[in-house]
Amino acid sequence: MINEKVNKAFNEQIQKEMYSAYLYLSMATQFYADGLEGISQWLRSQALEELTHAMKFFDHITERDGRVELEAIEKPPSEWDSPVSAFKDALKHEEYITGEINNLVDLTEKEKDYASKTLLQWFVDEQVEEEGSVSKVLQELEMVKESPHGLLMVDKELGGRTIAAEQEEEE
Ligand code: OFO
């Protein structure tokens, strides 16, 4: 059975992962409207990935006879000045999420909930990837911020991103 304090903290983390999905989806809708469909596609894929993160916590809690209690998701911002400013926010957000995952690791150690700690190892590794991929896009966008042609090239490249959940959706 899952430790009670860990269960509560995991419920809060489900809300944070759902908020991450909301945030990326909100960015996706703006850049779609701005004609940057590739950037929008990348962000949409990221939003779907965030939902899979929330579901990992959901499944872990239910498999271990815990109880999922869903929290309210706050409204994300709906406008950014530019793709650079959106990806700066995204990076800040991922750094925040990394900190939260680290706090959860500390809690599982304190509570001796080793099964939950094992689940979190996946998230520790994933956060390295999350920060890395957002910061790579940010770097590319910074490089082309004075060049509409360059921006269109980056947009085209980012449009190639899909994740398994989307491929299933298309089939
Ligand atoms: Fe769930 O990793 Fe981003 O927020």
Coordinates of N, CA and C and ligand atoms in Angstrom, one line a residue:
M1 N 0.8 -1.2 0.0 CA 0.0 0.0 0.0 C 0.9 1.3 0.0
I2 N 0.4 2.2 -0.7 CA 1.2 3.5 -0.8 C 1.1 4.3 0.5
N3 N 2.3 4.9 0.8 CA 2.3 5.7 2.0 C 1.3 6.9 1.9
E4 N 0.6 7.2 3.0 CA -0.4 8.2 2.9 C 0.1 9.6 2.5
K5 N 1.2 10.0 3.1 CA 1.8 11.3 2.8 C 2.2 11.4 1.3
V6 N 2.8 10.3 0.9 CA 3.3 10.2 -0.5 C 2.0 10.2 -1.5
N7 N 1.0 9.5 -1.1 CA -0.3 9.5 -1.9 C -0.8 11.0 -2.1
K8 N -0.7 11.7 -1.0 CA -1.2 13.1 -1.0 C -0.3 14.0 -1.9
A9 N 1.0 13.8 -1.8 CA 1.9 14.6 -2.6 C 1.8 14.2 -4.1
F10 N 1.6 12.9 -4.3 CA 1.4 12.5 -5.7 C 0.1 13.0 -6.3
N11 N -0.9 13.1 -5.5 CA -2.1 13.8 -6.0 C -1.8 15.2 -6.5
E12 N -1.0 15.9 -5.6 CA -0.7 17.3 -6.0 C 0.2 17.3 -7.2
Q13 N 1.0 16.3 -7.4 CA 1.9 16.2 -8.6 C 1.0 16.0 -9.9
I14 N 0.0 15.2 -9.7 CA -0.9 15.0 -10.9 C -1.4 16.3 -11.3
Q15 N -1.8 17.2 -10.4 CA -2.3 18.5 -10.7 C -1.3 19.3 -11.4
K16 N 0.0 19.2 -11.0 CA 1.1 20.0 -11.6 C 1.4 19.5 -13.0
E17 N 1.3 18.2 -13.2 CA 1.5 17.7 -14.6 C 0.3 18.1 -15.5
M18 N -0.9 18.1 -15.0 CA -2.0 18.5 -15.8 C -1.9 20.0 -16.1
Y19 N -1.4 20.8 -15.1 CA -1.2 22.2 -15.4 C -0.1 22.4 -16.5
S20 N 0.9 21.5 -16.5 CA 1.9 21.6 -17.5 C 1.3 21.4 -18.9
A21 N 0.4 20.4 -19.0 CA -0.3 20.1 -20.2 C -1.1 21.4 -20.6
Y22 N -1.8 22.0 -19.7 CA -2.6 23.2 -19.9 C -1.7 24.3 -20.5
L23 N -0.6 24.5 -19.8 CA 0.4 25.5 -20.2 C 0.8 25.4 -21.6
Y24 N 1.3 24.1 -22.0 CA 1.8 23.9 -23.3 C 0.6 24.0 -24.4
L25 N -0.5 23.6 -24.0 CA -1.7 23.7 -24.9 C -2.1 25.1 -25.2
S26 N -1.9 25.9 -24.1 CA -2.2 27.3 -24.3 C -1.2 28.0 -25.2
M27 N 0.0 27.6 -25.1 CA 1.1 28.1 -26.0 C 0.8 27.6 -27.4
A28 N 0.4 26.4 -27.5 CA 0.1 25.8 -28.9 C -1.0 26.5 -29.6
T29 N -2.0 26.9 -28.9 CA -3.1 27.6 -29.5 C -2.7 29.0 -30.0
Q30 N -1.9 29.7 -29.2 CA -1.4 31.0 -29.7 C -0.6 30.9 -31.0
F31 N 0.4 30.0 -31.0 CA 1.3 30.0 -32.1 C 0.6 29.4 -33.4
Y32 N -0.4 28.5 -33.2 CA -1.2 28.1 -34.3 C -1.9 29.3 -34.9
A33 N -2.5 30.1 -34.1 CA -3.2 31.3 -34.6 C -2.2 32.3 -35.2
D34 N -0.9 32.3 -34.8 CA 0.1 33.2 -35.3 C 0.7 32.6 -36.6
G35 N 0.2 31.5 -37.1 CA 0.8 30.9 -38.3 C 2.0 30.1 -38.1
L36 N 2.4 29.8 -36.9 CA 3.6 29.0 -36.6 C 3.2 27.6 -36.3
E37 N 2.8 26.9 -37.3 CA 2.1 25.6 -37.0 C 3.1 24.5 -36.5
G38 N 4.3 24.6 -36.9 CA 5.3 23.6 -36.4 C 5.6 23.8 -34.9
I39 N 5.8 25.0 -34.5 CA 6.0 25.3 -33.1 C 4.7 24.8 -32.3
S40 N 3.6 25.2 -32.9 CA 2.3 24.8 -32.3 C 2.2 23.2 -32.1
Q41 N 2.6 22.5 -33.2 CA 2.6 21.0 -33.1 C 3.5 20.5 -32.1
W42 N 4.7 21.1 -32.0 CA 5.7 20.7 -30.9 C 5.1 20.8 -29.5
L43 N 4.4 22.0 -29.3 CA 3.8 22.3 -28.0 C 2.6 21.4 -27.7
R44 N 1.9 21.1 -28.8 CA 0.7 20.2 -28.6 C 1.2 18.8 -28.2
S45 N 2.3 18.3 -28.8 CA 2.9 17.0 -28.5 C 3.4 17.0 -27.0
Q46 N 4.0 18.1 -26.7 CA 4.5 18.2 -25.3 C 3.3 18.2 -24.3
A47 N 2.2 18.8 -24.7 CA 1.0 18.8 -23.8 C 0.5 17.3 -23.6
L48 N 0.5 16.6 -24.7 CA 0.1 15.2 -24.6 C 1.0 14.4 -23.7
E49 N 2.3 14.7 -23.9 CA 3.3 14.0 -23.1 C 3.1 14.3 -21.6
E50 N 2.7 15.5 -21.3 CA 2.4 15.8 -19.9 C 1.3 15.0 -19.3
L51 N 0.3 14.8 -20.2 CA -0.9 14.0 -19.7 C -0.4 12.6 -19.3
T52 N 0.6 12.0 -20.1 CA 1.1 10.7 -19.8 C 1.8 10.7 -18.5
H53 N 2.5 11.8 -18.2 CA 3.2 12.0 -16.9 C 2.1 11.9 -15.7
A54 N 1.1 12.7 -15.9 CA 0.0 12.7 -14.9 C -0.5 11.2 -14.7
M55 N -0.7 10.5 -15.8 CA -1.3 9.2 -15.7 C -0.3 8.2 -15.0
K56 N 1.0 8.4 -15.1 CA 1.9 7.5 -14.4 C 1.7 7.6 -12.9
F57 N 1.5 8.8 -12.4 CA 1.2 9.0 -11.0 C -0.2 8.4 -10.7
F58 N -1.1 8.6 -11.5 CA -2.5 8.1 -11.3 C -2.4 6.6 -11.2
D59 N -1.8 5.9 -12.1 CA -1.7 4.4 -12.2 C -1.0 3.9 -10.9
H60 N 0.1 4.6 -10.6 CA 0.9 4.1 -9.4 C 0.0 4.2 -8.1
I61 N -0.7 5.3 -8.0 CA -1.5 5.4 -6.8 C -2.6 4.3 -6.7
T62 N -3.3 4.1 -7.9 CA -4.4 3.2 -7.9 C -3.9 1.7 -7.7
E63 N -2.7 1.4 -8.4 CA -2.2 0.0 -8.3 C -1.8 -0.3 -6.9
R64 N -1.4 0.7 -6.1 CA -1.0 0.5 -4.7 C -2.1 0.8 -3.7
D65 N -3.3 0.6 -4.1 CA -4.5 0.8 -3.2 C -4.5 2.1 -2.6
G66 N -4.0 3.2 -3.2 CA -4.2 4.5 -2.7 C -5.5 5.1 -3.3
R67 N -5.6 6.4 -3.1 CA -6.8 7.1 -3.6 C -6.4 8.4 -4.3
V68 N -6.8 8.4 -5.6 CA -6.5 9.6 -6.4 C -7.6 10.7 -6.0
E69 N -7.2 11.9 -5.7 CA -8.1 13.0 -5.5 C -7.6 14.1 -6.4
L70 N -8.5 14.4 -7.3 CA -8.0 15.5 -8.3 C -8.2 16.9 -7.8
E71 N -7.2 17.7 -8.0 CA -7.2 19.1 -7.5 C -7.6 20.0 -8.7
A72 N -8.0 21.2 -8.4 CA -8.4 22.2 -9.5 C -7.1 22.6 -10.2
I73 N -7.3 22.8 -11.5 CA -6.2 23.2 -12.4 C -6.4 24.7 -12.6
E74 N -5.3 25.5 -12.3 CA -5.5 26.9 -12.5 C -5.4 27.3 -14.0
K75 N -5.9 28.5 -14.3 CA -5.9 28.9 -15.7 C -4.4 29.4 -16.1
P76 N -3.9 28.9 -17.2 CA -2.6 29.3 -17.6 C -2.6 30.6 -18.3
P77 N -1.4 31.3 -18.5 CA -1.4 32.5 -19.3 C -1.9 32.2 -20.7
S78 N -2.4 33.2 -21.4 CA -2.9 32.9 -22.7 C -2.2 33.7 -23.8
E79 N -1.2 34.5 -23.5 CA -0.5 35.3 -24.5 C 1.0 35.4 -24.2
W80 N 1.8 35.3 -25.2 CA 3.2 35.5 -25.1 C 3.6 36.4 -26.2
D81 N 4.7 37.3 -26.0 CA 5.1 38.2 -27.0 C 5.7 37.6 -28.2
S82 N 6.3 36.4 -27.9 CA 7.1 35.8 -29.0 C 7.3 34.3 -28.6
P83 N 7.7 33.5 -29.6 CA 8.1 32.1 -29.2 C 9.2 32.1 -28.2
V84 N 10.2 33.0 -28.3 CA 11.3 33.0 -27.3 C 10.7 33.2 -25.9
S85 N 9.8 34.2 -25.8 CA 9.3 34.4 -24.4 C 8.5 33.2 -23.9
A86 N 7.8 32.5 -24.8 CA 7.0 31.3 -24.4 C 8.0 30.2 -23.9
F87 N 9.1 30.0 -24.7 CA 10.0 28.9 -24.3 C 10.8 29.3 -23.1
K88 N 11.0 30.6 -22.9 CA 11.7 31.0 -21.6 C 10.8 30.6 -20.4
D89 N 9.5 30.8 -20.6 CA 8.5 30.4 -19.5 C 8.5 28.9 -19.4
A90 N 8.5 28.2 -20.5 CA 8.5 26.8 -20.5 C 9.7 26.2 -19.7
L91 N 10.9 26.8 -20.0 CA 12.1 26.3 -19.3 C 12.0 26.6 -17.8
K92 N 11.5 27.8 -17.4 CA 11.3 28.1 -16.0 C 10.4 27.1 -15.4
H93 N 9.3 26.8 -16.1 CA 8.4 25.9 -15.6 C 9.0 24.5 -15.4
E94 N 9.7 24.0 -16.4 CA 10.4 22.7 -16.2 C 11.3 22.7 -15.1
E95 N 12.1 23.8 -14.8 CA 13.0 23.8 -13.7 C 12.2 23.7 -12.4
Y96 N 11.1 24.3 -12.4 CA 10.2 24.2 -11.2 C 9.7 22.8 -11.0
I97 N 9.3 22.2 -12.1 CA 8.8 20.8 -11.9 C 10.0 19.8 -11.5
T98 N 11.2 20.1 -12.0 CA 12.3 19.3 -11.5 C 12.5 19.4 -10.0
G99 N 12.4 20.6 -9.5 CA 12.5 20.9 -8.1 C 11.4 20.1 -7.3
E100 N 10.2 20.1 -7.9 CA 9.1 19.4 -7.2 C 9.4 17.8 -7.2
I101 N 9.9 17.3 -8.3 CA 10.2 15.9 -8.4 C 11.3 15.6 -7.3
N102 N 12.3 16.4 -7.2 CA 13.3 16.2 -6.2 C 12.8 16.2 -4.8
N103 N 11.8 17.1 -4.5 CA 11.2 17.1 -3.2 C 10.4 15.8 -3.0
L104 N 9.8 15.3 -4.0 CA 9.1 14.0 -3.9 C 10.1 12.9 -3.5
V105 N 11.2 12.9 -4.2 CA 12.2 11.9 -3.9 C 12.6 12.0 -2.4
D106 N 12.8 13.2 -1.9 CA 13.1 13.4 -0.5 C 12.0 12.8 0.4
L107 N 10.8 13.1 0.0 CA 9.7 12.6 0.9 C 9.6 11.1 0.9
T108 N 9.8 10.4 -0.3 CA 9.7 9.0 -0.3 C 10.8 8.3 0.5
E109 N 12.0 9.0 0.5 CA 13.1 8.5 1.4 C 12.7 8.6 2.8
K110 N 12.2 9.8 3.2 CA 11.8 10.0 4.6 C 10.7 9.0 5.1
E111 N 9.8 8.8 4.2 CA 8.7 7.9 4.5 C 9.0 6.4 4.2
K112 N 10.2 6.1 3.7 CA 10.6 4.8 3.4 C 9.6 4.1 2.4
D113 N 9.1 4.9 1.5 CA 8.2 4.3 0.4 C 9.1 4.1 -0.8
Y114 N 9.7 2.9 -0.8 CA 10.8 2.7 -1.9 C 10.2 2.4 -3.2
A115 N 9.0 1.8 -3.3 CA 8.3 1.6 -4.6 C 8.0 2.9 -5.3
S116 N 7.6 3.9 -4.5 CA 7.3 5.2 -5.0 C 8.6 5.9 -5.5
K117 N 9.7 5.6 -4.7 CA 11.0 6.2 -5.0 C 11.5 5.7 -6.4
T118 N 11.2 4.4 -6.6 CA 11.6 3.8 -7.9 C 10.8 4.5 -9.0
L119 N 9.6 4.7 -8.8 CA 8.8 5.4 -9.9 C 9.4 6.8 -10.2
L120 N 9.8 7.4 -9.1 CA 10.3 8.8 -9.3 C 11.7 8.8 -10.0
Q121 N 12.4 7.7 -10.0 CA 13.7 7.7 -10.7 C 13.4 8.0 -12.2
W122 N 12.3 7.4 -12.7 CA 11.9 7.7 -14.1 C 11.7 9.2 -14.4
F123 N 11.1 9.8 -13.4 CA 10.8 11.2 -13.5 C 12.1 12.1 -13.4
V124 N 13.0 11.6 -12.6 CA 14.3 12.3 -12.4 C 15.0 12.3 -13.8
D125 N 15.0 11.2 -14.4 CA 15.6 11.1 -15.8 C 14.9 11.9 -16.8
E126 N 13.5 11.8 -16.7 CA 12.7 12.5 -17.7 C 12.9 14.0 -17.6
Q127 N 13.1 14.5 -16.4 CA 13.2 16.0 -16.2 C 14.5 16.4 -16.9
V128 N 15.5 15.6 -16.9 CA 16.8 16.0 -17.6 C 16.5 16.2 -19.0
E129 N 15.7 15.2 -19.6 CA 15.3 15.3 -21.0 C 14.4 16.5 -21.3
E130 N 13.4 16.8 -20.4 CA 12.5 17.9 -20.5 C 13.2 19.2 -20.6
E131 N 14.1 19.4 -19.6 CA 14.8 20.7 -19.6 C 15.7 20.8 -20.8
G132 N 16.3 19.7 -21.2 CA 17.2 19.7 -22.3 C 16.5 20.0 -23.6
S133 N 15.3 19.4 -23.8 CA 14.7 19.6 -25.1 C 14.1 21.0 -25.2
V134 N 13.6 21.6 -24.1 CA 13.0 22.9 -24.1 C 14.2 23.9 -24.3
S135 N 15.3 23.7 -23.6 CA 16.4 24.6 -23.7 C 17.0 24.6 -25.1
K136 N 17.0 23.4 -25.8 CA 17.5 23.3 -27.2 C 16.6 24.1 -28.1
V137 N 15.3 24.0 -28.0 CA 14.4 24.8 -28.8 C 14.6 26.3 -28.5
L138 N 14.7 26.6 -27.3 CA 14.9 28.1 -26.9 C 16.2 28.6 -27.6
Q139 N 17.3 27.8 -27.5 CA 18.5 28.2 -28.1 C 18.4 28.5 -29.6
E140 N 17.7 27.6 -30.3 CA 17.4 27.7 -31.8 C 16.6 29.0 -32.0
L141 N 15.6 29.2 -31.2 CA 14.7 30.4 -31.4 C 15.5 31.7 -31.2
E142 N 16.4 31.7 -30.1 CA 17.2 32.8 -29.9 C 18.1 33.2 -31.1
M143 N 18.6 32.1 -31.7 CA 19.5 32.3 -32.8 C 18.8 33.0 -34.0
V144 N 17.5 32.7 -34.2 CA 16.8 33.2 -35.4 C 15.8 34.4 -35.1
K145 N 15.9 34.9 -33.9 CA 14.9 35.8 -33.5 C 14.8 37.1 -34.4
E146 N 15.9 37.4 -35.0 CA 15.9 38.6 -35.9 C 15.6 38.2 -37.4
S147 N 15.4 36.9 -37.6 CA 15.3 36.5 -39.0 C 14.0 35.7 -39.2
P148 N 13.0 36.3 -39.9 CA 11.8 35.6 -40.2 C 12.0 34.3 -41.0
H149 N 13.0 34.3 -41.9 CA 13.3 33.1 -42.7 C 13.8 32.0 -41.8
G150 N 14.7 32.4 -40.9 CA 15.2 31.4 -39.9 C 14.1 30.9 -39.0
L151 N 13.2 31.7 -38.6 CA 12.1 31.3 -37.7 C 11.3 30.2 -38.5
L152 N 11.0 30.5 -39.8 CA 10.2 29.5 -40.5 C 10.9 28.2 -40.7
M153 N 12.2 28.2 -40.8 CA 13.0 27.0 -40.8 C 12.9 26.2 -39.5
V154 N 13.0 26.9 -38.4 CA 12.9 26.2 -37.1 C 11.4 25.7 -36.9
D155 N 10.5 26.5 -37.4 CA 9.1 26.1 -37.3 C 8.9 24.8 -38.1
K156 N 9.5 24.7 -39.2 CA 9.3 23.5 -40.1 C 9.9 22.3 -39.3
E157 N 11.1 22.5 -38.8 CA 11.8 21.4 -38.1 C 10.9 20.9 -36.9
L158 N 10.4 21.9 -36.1 CA 9.7 21.5 -34.9 C 8.4 20.8 -35.2
G159 N 7.8 21.1 -36.4 CA 6.6 20.4 -36.8 C 6.7 18.9 -37.0
G160 N 7.9 18.4 -37.0 CA 8.1 17.0 -37.2 C 7.9 16.2 -36.0
R161 N 7.7 16.8 -34.9 CA 7.5 16.1 -33.6 C 6.2 15.5 -33.4
T162 N 6.2 14.2 -33.1 CA 4.9 13.5 -32.7 C 5.3 12.5 -31.6
I163 N 4.3 12.2 -30.8 CA 4.6 11.2 -29.8 C 3.7 10.0 -30.0
A164 N 4.0 8.9 -29.3 CA 3.2 7.7 -29.5 C 1.7 7.9 -29.4
A165 N 1.3 8.7 -28.4 CA -0.2 8.9 -28.2 C -0.8 9.5 -29.4
E166 N -0.1 10.4 -30.1 CA -0.7 11.0 -31.3 C -0.7 10.1 -32.5
Q167 N 0.3 9.2 -32.6 CA 0.3 8.3 -33.7 C -0.9 7.4 -33.5
E168 N -1.2 6.9 -32.3 CA -2.3 6.1 -32.1 C -3.6 6.8 -32.5
E169 N -3.7 8.1 -32.1 CA -4.8 8.9 -32.4 C -5.1 9.0 -33.9
E170 N -4.0 9.0 -34.7 CA -4.1 9.1 -36.2 C -4.5 7.8 -36.8
E171 N -4.2 6.6 -36.1 CA -4.5 5.3 -36.8 C -6.0 5.0 -36.7
Ligands
OFO1 FE1 6.0 16.5 -16.8 O1 7.5 17.2 -17.4 FE2 7.2 18.8 -18.2 O2 6.3 19.6 -16.9

